[in-house]
mmCIF file of C-alpha atoms in Angstrom:
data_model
loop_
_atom_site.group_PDB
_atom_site.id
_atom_site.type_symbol
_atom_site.label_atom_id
_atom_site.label_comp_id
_atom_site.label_asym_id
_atom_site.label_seq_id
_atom_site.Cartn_x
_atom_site.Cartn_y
_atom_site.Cartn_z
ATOM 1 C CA UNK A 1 154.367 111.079 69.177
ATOM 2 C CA UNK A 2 151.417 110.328 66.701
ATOM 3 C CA UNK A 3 148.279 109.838 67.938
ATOM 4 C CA UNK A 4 147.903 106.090 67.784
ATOM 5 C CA UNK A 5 151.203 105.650 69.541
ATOM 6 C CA UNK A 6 149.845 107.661 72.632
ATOM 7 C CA UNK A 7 146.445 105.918 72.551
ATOM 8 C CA UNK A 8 148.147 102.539 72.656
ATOM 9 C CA UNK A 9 150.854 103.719 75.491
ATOM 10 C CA UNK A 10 148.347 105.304 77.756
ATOM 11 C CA UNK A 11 146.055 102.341 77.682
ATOM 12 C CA UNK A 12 148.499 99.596 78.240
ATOM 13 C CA UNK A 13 150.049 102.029 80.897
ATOM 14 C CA UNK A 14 146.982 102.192 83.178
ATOM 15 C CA UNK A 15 146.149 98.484 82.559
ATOM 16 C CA UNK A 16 149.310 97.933 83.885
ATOM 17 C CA UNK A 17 149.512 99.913 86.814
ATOM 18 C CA UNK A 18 146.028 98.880 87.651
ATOM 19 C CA UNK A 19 147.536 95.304 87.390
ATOM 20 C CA UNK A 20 150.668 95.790 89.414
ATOM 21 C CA UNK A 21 148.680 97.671 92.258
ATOM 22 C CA UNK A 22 145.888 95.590 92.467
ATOM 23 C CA UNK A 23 147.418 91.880 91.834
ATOM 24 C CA UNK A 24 151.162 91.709 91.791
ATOM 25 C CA UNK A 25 151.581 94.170 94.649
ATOM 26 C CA UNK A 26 149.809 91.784 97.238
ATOM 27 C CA UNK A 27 151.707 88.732 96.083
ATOM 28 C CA UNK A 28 153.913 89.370 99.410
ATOM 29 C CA UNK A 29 156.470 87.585 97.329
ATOM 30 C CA UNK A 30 160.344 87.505 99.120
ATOM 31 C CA UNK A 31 162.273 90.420 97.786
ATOM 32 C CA UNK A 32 161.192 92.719 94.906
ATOM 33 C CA UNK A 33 157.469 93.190 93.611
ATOM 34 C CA UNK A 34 156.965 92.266 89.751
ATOM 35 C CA UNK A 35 157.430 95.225 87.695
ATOM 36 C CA UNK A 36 154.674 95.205 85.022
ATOM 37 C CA UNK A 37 154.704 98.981 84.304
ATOM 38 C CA UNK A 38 158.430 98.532 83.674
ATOM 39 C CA UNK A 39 157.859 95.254 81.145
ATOM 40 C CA UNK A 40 155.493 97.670 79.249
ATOM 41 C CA UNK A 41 157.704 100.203 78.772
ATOM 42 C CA UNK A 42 160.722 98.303 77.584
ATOM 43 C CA UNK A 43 157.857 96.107 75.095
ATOM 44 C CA UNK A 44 156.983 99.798 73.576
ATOM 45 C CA UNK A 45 160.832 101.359 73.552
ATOM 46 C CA UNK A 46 162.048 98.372 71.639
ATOM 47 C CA UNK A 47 159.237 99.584 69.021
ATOM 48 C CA UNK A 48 158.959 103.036 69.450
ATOM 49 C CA UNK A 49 162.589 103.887 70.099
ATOM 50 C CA UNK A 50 164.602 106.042 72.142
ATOM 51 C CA UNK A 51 163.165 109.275 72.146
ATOM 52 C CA UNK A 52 159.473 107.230 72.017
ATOM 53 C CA UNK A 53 160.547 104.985 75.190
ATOM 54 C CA UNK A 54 162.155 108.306 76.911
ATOM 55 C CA UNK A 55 158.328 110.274 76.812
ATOM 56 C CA UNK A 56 156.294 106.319 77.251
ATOM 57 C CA UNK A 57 158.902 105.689 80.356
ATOM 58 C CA UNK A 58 158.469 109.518 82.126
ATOM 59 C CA UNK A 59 154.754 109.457 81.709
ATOM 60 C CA UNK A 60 154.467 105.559 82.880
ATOM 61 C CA UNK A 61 156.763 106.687 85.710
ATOM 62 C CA UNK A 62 154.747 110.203 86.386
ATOM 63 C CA UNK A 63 151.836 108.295 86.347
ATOM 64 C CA UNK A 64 152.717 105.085 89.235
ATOM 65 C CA UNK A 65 153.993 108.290 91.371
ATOM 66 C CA UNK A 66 151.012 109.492 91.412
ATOM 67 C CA UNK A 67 148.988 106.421 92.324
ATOM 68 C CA UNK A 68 147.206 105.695 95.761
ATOM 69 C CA UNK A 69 149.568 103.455 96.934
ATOM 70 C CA UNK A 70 152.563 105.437 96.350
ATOM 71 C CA UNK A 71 155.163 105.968 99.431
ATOM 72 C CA UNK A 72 157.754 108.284 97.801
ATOM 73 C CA UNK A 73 157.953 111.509 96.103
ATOM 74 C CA UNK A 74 156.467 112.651 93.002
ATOM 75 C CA UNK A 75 159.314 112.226 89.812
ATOM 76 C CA UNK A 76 161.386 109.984 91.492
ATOM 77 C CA UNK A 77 159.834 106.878 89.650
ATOM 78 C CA UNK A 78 159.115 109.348 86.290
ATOM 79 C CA UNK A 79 162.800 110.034 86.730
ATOM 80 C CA UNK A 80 163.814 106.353 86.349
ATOM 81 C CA UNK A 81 161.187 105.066 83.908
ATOM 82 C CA UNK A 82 162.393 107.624 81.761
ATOM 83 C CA UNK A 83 166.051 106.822 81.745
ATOM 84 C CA UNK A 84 165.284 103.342 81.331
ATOM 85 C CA UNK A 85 162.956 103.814 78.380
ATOM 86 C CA UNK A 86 165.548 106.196 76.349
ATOM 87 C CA UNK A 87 168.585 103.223 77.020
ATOM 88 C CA UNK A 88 166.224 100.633 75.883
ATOM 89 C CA UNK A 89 165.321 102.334 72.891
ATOM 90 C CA UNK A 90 168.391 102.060 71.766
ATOM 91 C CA UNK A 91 168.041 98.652 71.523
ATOM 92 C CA UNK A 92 165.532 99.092 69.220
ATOM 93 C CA UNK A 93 166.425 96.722 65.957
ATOM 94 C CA UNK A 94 166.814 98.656 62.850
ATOM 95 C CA UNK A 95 164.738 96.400 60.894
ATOM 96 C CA UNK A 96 162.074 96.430 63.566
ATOM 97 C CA UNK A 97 162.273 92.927 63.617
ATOM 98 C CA UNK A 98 163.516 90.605 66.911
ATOM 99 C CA UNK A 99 165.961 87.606 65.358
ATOM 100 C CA UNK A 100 166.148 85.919 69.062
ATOM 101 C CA UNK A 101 164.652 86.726 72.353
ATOM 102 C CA UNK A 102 168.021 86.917 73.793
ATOM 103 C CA UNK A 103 168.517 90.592 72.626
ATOM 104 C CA UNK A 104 165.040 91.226 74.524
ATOM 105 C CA UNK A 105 165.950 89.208 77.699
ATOM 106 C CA UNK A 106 169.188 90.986 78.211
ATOM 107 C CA UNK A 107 167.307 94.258 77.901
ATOM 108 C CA UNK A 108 165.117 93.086 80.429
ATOM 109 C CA UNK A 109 167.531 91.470 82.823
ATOM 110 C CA UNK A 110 169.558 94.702 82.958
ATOM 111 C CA UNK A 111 166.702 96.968 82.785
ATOM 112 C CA UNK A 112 165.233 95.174 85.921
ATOM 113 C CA UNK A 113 169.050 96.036 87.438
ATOM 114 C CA UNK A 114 169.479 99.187 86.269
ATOM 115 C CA UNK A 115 165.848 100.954 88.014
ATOM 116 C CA UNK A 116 166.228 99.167 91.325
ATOM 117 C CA UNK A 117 170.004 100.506 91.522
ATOM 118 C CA UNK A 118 168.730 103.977 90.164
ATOM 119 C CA UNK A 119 165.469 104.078 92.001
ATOM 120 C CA UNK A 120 167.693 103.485 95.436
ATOM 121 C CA UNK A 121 170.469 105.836 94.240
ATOM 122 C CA UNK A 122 167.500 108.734 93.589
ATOM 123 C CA UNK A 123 166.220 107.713 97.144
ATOM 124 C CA UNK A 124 169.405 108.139 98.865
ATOM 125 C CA UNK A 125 169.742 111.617 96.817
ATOM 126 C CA UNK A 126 166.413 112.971 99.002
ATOM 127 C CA UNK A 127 166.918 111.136 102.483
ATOM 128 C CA UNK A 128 165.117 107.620 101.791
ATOM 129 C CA UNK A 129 167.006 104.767 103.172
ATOM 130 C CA UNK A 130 164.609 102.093 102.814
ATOM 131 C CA UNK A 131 166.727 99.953 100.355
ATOM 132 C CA UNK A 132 169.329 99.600 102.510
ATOM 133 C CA UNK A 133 167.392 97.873 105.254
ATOM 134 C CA UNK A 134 165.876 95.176 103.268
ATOM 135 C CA UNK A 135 168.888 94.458 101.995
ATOM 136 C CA UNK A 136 170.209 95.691 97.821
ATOM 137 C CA UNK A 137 171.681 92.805 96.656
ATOM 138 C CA UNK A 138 168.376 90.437 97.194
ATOM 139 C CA UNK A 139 166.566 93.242 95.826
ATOM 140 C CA UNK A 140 168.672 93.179 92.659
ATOM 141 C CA UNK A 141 168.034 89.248 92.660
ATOM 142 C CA UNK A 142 164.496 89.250 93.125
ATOM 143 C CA UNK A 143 163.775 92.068 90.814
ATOM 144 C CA UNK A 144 165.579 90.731 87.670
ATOM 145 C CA UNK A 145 164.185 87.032 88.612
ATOM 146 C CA UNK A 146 160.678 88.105 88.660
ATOM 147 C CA UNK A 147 160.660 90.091 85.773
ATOM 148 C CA UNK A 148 162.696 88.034 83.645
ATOM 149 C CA UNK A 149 159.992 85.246 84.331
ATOM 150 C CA UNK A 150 157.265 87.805 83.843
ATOM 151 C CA UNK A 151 158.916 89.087 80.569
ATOM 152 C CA UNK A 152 157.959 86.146 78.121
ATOM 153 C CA UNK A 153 154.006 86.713 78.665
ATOM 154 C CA UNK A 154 154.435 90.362 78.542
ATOM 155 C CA UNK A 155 157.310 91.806 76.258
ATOM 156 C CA UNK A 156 156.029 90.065 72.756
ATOM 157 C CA UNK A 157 152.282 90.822 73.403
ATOM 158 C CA UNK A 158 152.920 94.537 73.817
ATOM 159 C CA UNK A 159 155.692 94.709 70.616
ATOM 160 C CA UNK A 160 153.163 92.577 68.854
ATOM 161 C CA UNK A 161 150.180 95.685 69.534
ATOM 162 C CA UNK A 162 152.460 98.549 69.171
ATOM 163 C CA UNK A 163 153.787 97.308 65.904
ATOM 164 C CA UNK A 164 150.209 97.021 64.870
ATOM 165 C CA UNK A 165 149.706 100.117 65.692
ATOM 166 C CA UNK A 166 152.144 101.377 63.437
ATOM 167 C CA UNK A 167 150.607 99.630 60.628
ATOM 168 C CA UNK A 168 147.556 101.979 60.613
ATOM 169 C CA UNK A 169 144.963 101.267 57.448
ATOM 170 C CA UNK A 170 144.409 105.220 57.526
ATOM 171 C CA UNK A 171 148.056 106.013 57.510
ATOM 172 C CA UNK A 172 148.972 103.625 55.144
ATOM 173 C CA UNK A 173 146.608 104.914 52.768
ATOM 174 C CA UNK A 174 147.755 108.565 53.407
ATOM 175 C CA UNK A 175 151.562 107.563 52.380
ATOM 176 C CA UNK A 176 150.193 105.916 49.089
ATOM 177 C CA UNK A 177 148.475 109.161 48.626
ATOM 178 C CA UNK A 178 151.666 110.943 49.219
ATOM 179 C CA UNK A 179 153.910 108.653 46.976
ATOM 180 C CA UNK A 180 151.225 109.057 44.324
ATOM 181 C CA UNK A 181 151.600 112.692 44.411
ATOM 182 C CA UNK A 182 155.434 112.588 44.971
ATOM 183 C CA UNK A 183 155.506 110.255 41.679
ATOM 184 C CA UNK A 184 153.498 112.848 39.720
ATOM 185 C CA UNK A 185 155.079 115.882 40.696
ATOM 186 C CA UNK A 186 158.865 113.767 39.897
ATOM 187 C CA UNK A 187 156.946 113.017 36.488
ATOM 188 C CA UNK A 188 156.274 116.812 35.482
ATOM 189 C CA UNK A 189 158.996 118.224 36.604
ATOM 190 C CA UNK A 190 161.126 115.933 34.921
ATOM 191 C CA UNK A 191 159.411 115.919 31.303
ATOM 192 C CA UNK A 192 157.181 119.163 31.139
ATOM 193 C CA UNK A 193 153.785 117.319 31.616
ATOM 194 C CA UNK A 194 151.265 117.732 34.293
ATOM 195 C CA UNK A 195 150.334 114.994 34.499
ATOM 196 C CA UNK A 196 146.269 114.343 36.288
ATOM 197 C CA UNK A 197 146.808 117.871 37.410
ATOM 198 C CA UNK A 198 144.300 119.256 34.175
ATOM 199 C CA UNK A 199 141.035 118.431 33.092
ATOM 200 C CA UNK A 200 141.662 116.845 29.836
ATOM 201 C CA UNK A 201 145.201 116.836 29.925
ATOM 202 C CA UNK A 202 145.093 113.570 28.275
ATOM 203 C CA UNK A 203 142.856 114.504 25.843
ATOM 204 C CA UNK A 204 144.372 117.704 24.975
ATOM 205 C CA UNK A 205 147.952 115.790 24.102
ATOM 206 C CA UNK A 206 146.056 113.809 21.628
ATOM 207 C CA UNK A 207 144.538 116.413 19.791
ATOM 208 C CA UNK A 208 147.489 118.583 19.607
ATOM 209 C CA UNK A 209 148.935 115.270 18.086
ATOM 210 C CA UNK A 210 146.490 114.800 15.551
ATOM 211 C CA UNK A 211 146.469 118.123 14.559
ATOM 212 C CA UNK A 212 150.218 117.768 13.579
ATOM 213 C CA UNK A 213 149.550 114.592 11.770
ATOM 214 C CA UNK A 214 147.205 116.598 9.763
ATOM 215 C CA UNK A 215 149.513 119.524 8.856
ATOM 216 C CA UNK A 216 152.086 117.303 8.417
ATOM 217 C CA UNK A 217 149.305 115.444 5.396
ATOM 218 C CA UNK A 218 148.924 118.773 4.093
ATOM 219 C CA UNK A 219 151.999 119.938 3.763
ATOM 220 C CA UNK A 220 153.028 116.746 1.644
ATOM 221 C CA UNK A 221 149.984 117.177 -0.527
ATOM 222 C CA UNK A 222 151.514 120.315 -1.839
ATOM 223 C CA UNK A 223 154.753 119.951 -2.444
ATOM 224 C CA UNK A 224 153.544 116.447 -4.581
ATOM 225 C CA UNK A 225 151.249 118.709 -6.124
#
């Protein structure tokens, strides 16, 4: 990932977490919890991609296992966020551009699904049975409610950053660099000139051309002669 791109994901990522653990985690809301670290990493996979959301979802996920509050094993979360990223990623228009939020809402409705269903199925893998006493099926309810109704303040505002991320200044003036180079190396190779590459290479083609102009005068003035 380039540099920018893992500035921007680390520092949404902790704002995030800080966010869920300190403000939506004592809502004591009925069901699920809010899942801002989850909204952020969809907002940057639909940007970034698959392979982009894969790495932003595992360290997200690495990172909330990690936190103080955290009840369960270390990778289980990483584990999900990761699979979650890579699938939305995929969703990732080619264009880079959103034509509805429906695409985006789907993604989140079934991402919301798809880590409370893979988070329990990774808990019943080492021994934790904690989803089935509060009950699955609210759980799936709850969780794609509140994060479908969280998903319209969050998703845009972190596609909006991450695409202006992309948009570096610096790198934008490094590809015109490049294309300018590209351009000139396309130009000499194709017609024999170097073109920018001499001192003087300009000048040097118009002397060589006035020097033929000359012979050329000379050589007339004789045979007249």
């Amino acid at each position: 990932m380039r540099v920018n791109r893992i500035l921007l994901s680390s520092a949404l990522i902790v704002v995030a977490l800080v966010l869920q653990v300190s403000v939506l985690a004592r809502l004591h809301l009925p069901g699920a919890v809010p899942d801002l670290l989850l909204l952020t990493v969809l907002g940057l996979a639909l940007v970034y991609g698959h392979v982009g959301g894969a790495l932003v979802g595992f360290g997200a996920g690495l990172l909330a296992d990690l936190a103080p509050p955290a009840d369960h094993a270390a990778g289980r979360y990483a584990l999900v966020l990761c699979v979650i990223g890579y699938l939305a990623g995929l969703a990732k228009p080619e264009n880079g551009r959103l034509k509805s939020a429906t695409g985006p809402m789907v993604v989140v409705v079934a991402a919301a699904i798809g880590t409370t269903l893979l988070y329990a199925g990774v808990g019943a893998l080492v021994g934790d049975t904690a989803a089935r006493h509060v009950g699955l099926g609210s759980l799936l309810f709850t969780a794609a409610l509140y994060d479908l109704l969280l998903a319209p303040f969050v998703v845009p505002g972190i596609m909006a950053l991450a695409r202006r991320a992309e948009n570096d200044p610096l790198a934008e003036t490094s590809s015109a660099a490049k294309s300018t180079d590209i351009s000139s190396g396309w130009l000499s190779s194709g017609t024999g000139l170097k073109i920018g590459g001499q001192r003087g290479g300009l000048g040097s083609l118009k002397t060589k051309a006035r020097t033929r102009t000359a012979r050329v005068g000379r050589i007339k003035g004789v045979r007249r002669l």
